[in-house]
């Protein structure tokens, strides 16, 4: 039940929502770049919070361990919550995806305006851990969107055959949450290790 093969099978079953989740994330990314001026104050406040946390983490004895613990638990808790809170017809996962995309887009646009080498920033500061972290977040959100669609279908389906089909789909989905959560957390653990070591070293 918890095998990686089971997880891959469930991903294939949920591929339509993974596509939707990816589109929402990319939309947020583009919006963060294009509308950086209009959204600047709000997105800058979000980044300021991260900078404040970052400065606090640097006060401890083992900075890289502090970074690892914060990054891992922050991403893992948020991802599992987003998956489960998809229960509310998928609104929270959709918002989470767009917002994360916007913050990355705004960060890249802001860095570009200030003369940073964007290619270097992506290759050194985002790609090493992001190649694992971003897909894990998209997968968690896709499960949340799937949960939301099931709840919405439940509210709008009244015929007996349809409700019976939805009951079966809900049962299968709820069973898939456990292996999905496990492997999402494992992926985020690996991403946090990379971000707190390799990415940290490359950006120092």
mmCIF file of C-alpha atoms in Angstrom, residues 47-150:
data_model
loop_
_atom_site.group_PDB
_atom_site.id
_atom_site.type_symbol
_atom_site.label_atom_id
_atom_site.label_comp_id
_atom_site.label_asym_id
_atom_site.label_seq_id
_atom_site.Cartn_x
_atom_site.Cartn_y
_atom_site.Cartn_z
ATOM 1 C CA UNK A 47 9.223 37.936 1.118
ATOM 2 C CA UNK A 48 9.952 40.244 4.051
ATOM 3 C CA UNK A 49 8.467 37.633 6.359
ATOM 4 C CA UNK A 50 10.770 35.017 4.858
ATOM 5 C CA UNK A 51 13.776 37.333 5.233
ATOM 6 C CA UNK A 52 12.887 37.908 8.893
ATOM 7 C CA UNK A 53 12.697 34.153 9.478
ATOM 8 C CA UNK A 54 15.973 33.675 7.590
ATOM 9 C CA UNK A 55 17.757 36.207 9.792
ATOM 10 C CA UNK A 56 16.398 34.495 12.897
ATOM 11 C CA UNK A 57 17.631 31.116 11.670
ATOM 12 C CA UNK A 58 21.116 32.553 11.239
ATOM 13 C CA UNK A 59 21.228 33.401 14.953
ATOM 14 C CA UNK A 60 21.441 29.756 16.011
ATOM 15 C CA UNK A 61 24.559 27.669 16.422
ATOM 16 C CA UNK A 62 24.097 25.331 13.448
ATOM 17 C CA UNK A 63 22.717 27.544 10.683
ATOM 18 C CA UNK A 64 22.371 24.821 8.059
ATOM 19 C CA UNK A 65 20.526 22.522 10.465
ATOM 20 C CA UNK A 66 18.223 25.396 11.384
ATOM 21 C CA UNK A 67 17.524 25.988 7.706
ATOM 22 C CA UNK A 68 16.892 22.299 7.080
ATOM 23 C CA UNK A 69 14.431 21.930 9.951
ATOM 24 C CA UNK A 70 12.515 25.072 9.002
ATOM 25 C CA UNK A 71 12.391 24.309 5.273
ATOM 26 C CA UNK A 72 11.386 20.675 5.736
ATOM 27 C CA UNK A 73 8.693 21.146 8.376
ATOM 28 C CA UNK A 74 7.318 24.296 6.738
ATOM 29 C CA UNK A 75 6.957 22.622 3.329
ATOM 30 C CA UNK A 76 5.802 19.251 4.680
ATOM 31 C CA UNK A 77 3.119 20.659 6.986
ATOM 32 C CA UNK A 78 1.818 23.108 4.370
ATOM 33 C CA UNK A 79 1.720 20.460 1.644
ATOM 34 C CA UNK A 80 -0.205 17.933 3.737
ATOM 35 C CA UNK A 81 -2.597 20.649 4.925
ATOM 36 C CA UNK A 82 -3.169 21.791 1.344
ATOM 37 C CA UNK A 83 -3.913 18.186 0.357
ATOM 38 C CA UNK A 84 -6.432 17.710 3.153
ATOM 39 C CA UNK A 85 -7.995 21.179 2.920
ATOM 40 C CA UNK A 86 -8.812 20.485 -0.683
ATOM 41 C CA UNK A 87 -11.959 19.100 0.958
ATOM 42 C CA UNK A 88 -13.341 22.648 0.675
ATOM 43 C CA UNK A 89 -13.965 22.260 -3.095
ATOM 44 C CA UNK A 90 -10.295 22.802 -3.940
ATOM 45 C CA UNK A 91 -10.110 26.537 -3.235
ATOM 46 C CA UNK A 92 -7.119 26.409 -0.875
ATOM 47 C CA UNK A 93 -4.868 24.245 -3.117
ATOM 48 C CA UNK A 94 -5.613 26.516 -6.092
ATOM 49 C CA UNK A 95 -4.748 29.634 -4.065
ATOM 50 C CA UNK A 96 -1.611 27.966 -2.670
ATOM 51 C CA UNK A 97 -0.341 27.080 -6.150
ATOM 52 C CA UNK A 98 -0.957 30.517 -7.627
ATOM 53 C CA UNK A 99 0.579 32.275 -4.625
ATOM 54 C CA UNK A 100 3.731 30.148 -4.646
ATOM 55 C CA UNK A 101 4.140 30.731 -8.363
ATOM 56 C CA UNK A 102 3.632 34.481 -7.922
ATOM 57 C CA UNK A 103 6.244 34.738 -5.184
ATOM 58 C CA UNK A 104 8.855 32.949 -7.315
ATOM 59 C CA UNK A 105 7.943 35.070 -10.351
ATOM 60 C CA UNK A 106 8.119 38.279 -8.339
ATOM 61 C CA UNK A 107 11.447 37.254 -6.802
ATOM 62 C CA UNK A 108 12.956 36.594 -10.239
ATOM 63 C CA UNK A 109 11.579 39.835 -11.663
ATOM 64 C CA UNK A 110 12.776 41.835 -8.675
ATOM 65 C CA UNK A 111 16.241 40.284 -8.877
ATOM 66 C CA UNK A 112 16.386 41.085 -12.602
ATOM 67 C CA UNK A 113 15.480 44.727 -11.999
ATOM 68 C CA UNK A 114 18.291 44.984 -9.469
ATOM 69 C CA UNK A 115 20.807 43.622 -11.964
ATOM 70 C CA UNK A 116 21.130 40.040 -10.747
ATOM 71 C CA UNK A 117 22.119 37.268 -13.127
ATOM 72 C CA UNK A 118 18.791 35.453 -13.484
ATOM 73 C CA UNK A 119 20.289 32.380 -15.137
ATOM 74 C CA UNK A 120 22.751 31.997 -12.272
ATOM 75 C CA UNK A 121 20.003 32.583 -9.716
ATOM 76 C CA UNK A 122 17.825 29.856 -11.253
ATOM 77 C CA UNK A 123 20.664 27.363 -11.733
ATOM 78 C CA UNK A 124 22.247 27.893 -8.311
ATOM 79 C CA UNK A 125 19.409 29.108 -6.118
ATOM 80 C CA UNK A 126 16.330 27.342 -7.426
ATOM 81 C CA UNK A 127 17.105 24.340 -9.614
ATOM 82 C CA UNK A 128 19.106 22.095 -7.204
ATOM 83 C CA UNK A 129 16.254 21.690 -4.723
ATOM 84 C CA UNK A 130 13.381 23.093 -6.799
ATOM 85 C CA UNK A 131 13.519 20.232 -9.276
ATOM 86 C CA UNK A 132 12.214 18.036 -6.438
ATOM 87 C CA UNK A 133 10.417 20.527 -4.195
ATOM 88 C CA UNK A 134 8.208 22.165 -6.824
ATOM 89 C CA UNK A 135 6.872 18.878 -8.281
ATOM 90 C CA UNK A 136 6.194 17.622 -4.730
ATOM 91 C CA UNK A 137 4.179 20.767 -3.957
ATOM 92 C CA UNK A 138 2.317 20.492 -7.268
ATOM 93 C CA UNK A 139 1.505 16.828 -6.553
ATOM 94 C CA UNK A 140 0.218 17.628 -3.050
ATOM 95 C CA UNK A 141 -1.935 20.427 -4.446
ATOM 96 C CA UNK A 142 -3.187 18.163 -7.257
ATOM 97 C CA UNK A 143 -4.434 15.711 -4.625
ATOM 98 C CA UNK A 144 -6.116 18.623 -2.874
ATOM 99 C CA UNK A 145 -7.779 19.683 -6.130
ATOM 100 C CA UNK A 146 -8.927 16.106 -6.696
ATOM 101 C CA UNK A 147 -10.393 16.038 -3.189
ATOM 102 C CA UNK A 148 -12.190 19.286 -3.925
ATOM 103 C CA UNK A 149 -13.614 17.986 -7.200
ATOM 104 C CA UNK A 150 -14.920 14.882 -5.471
#
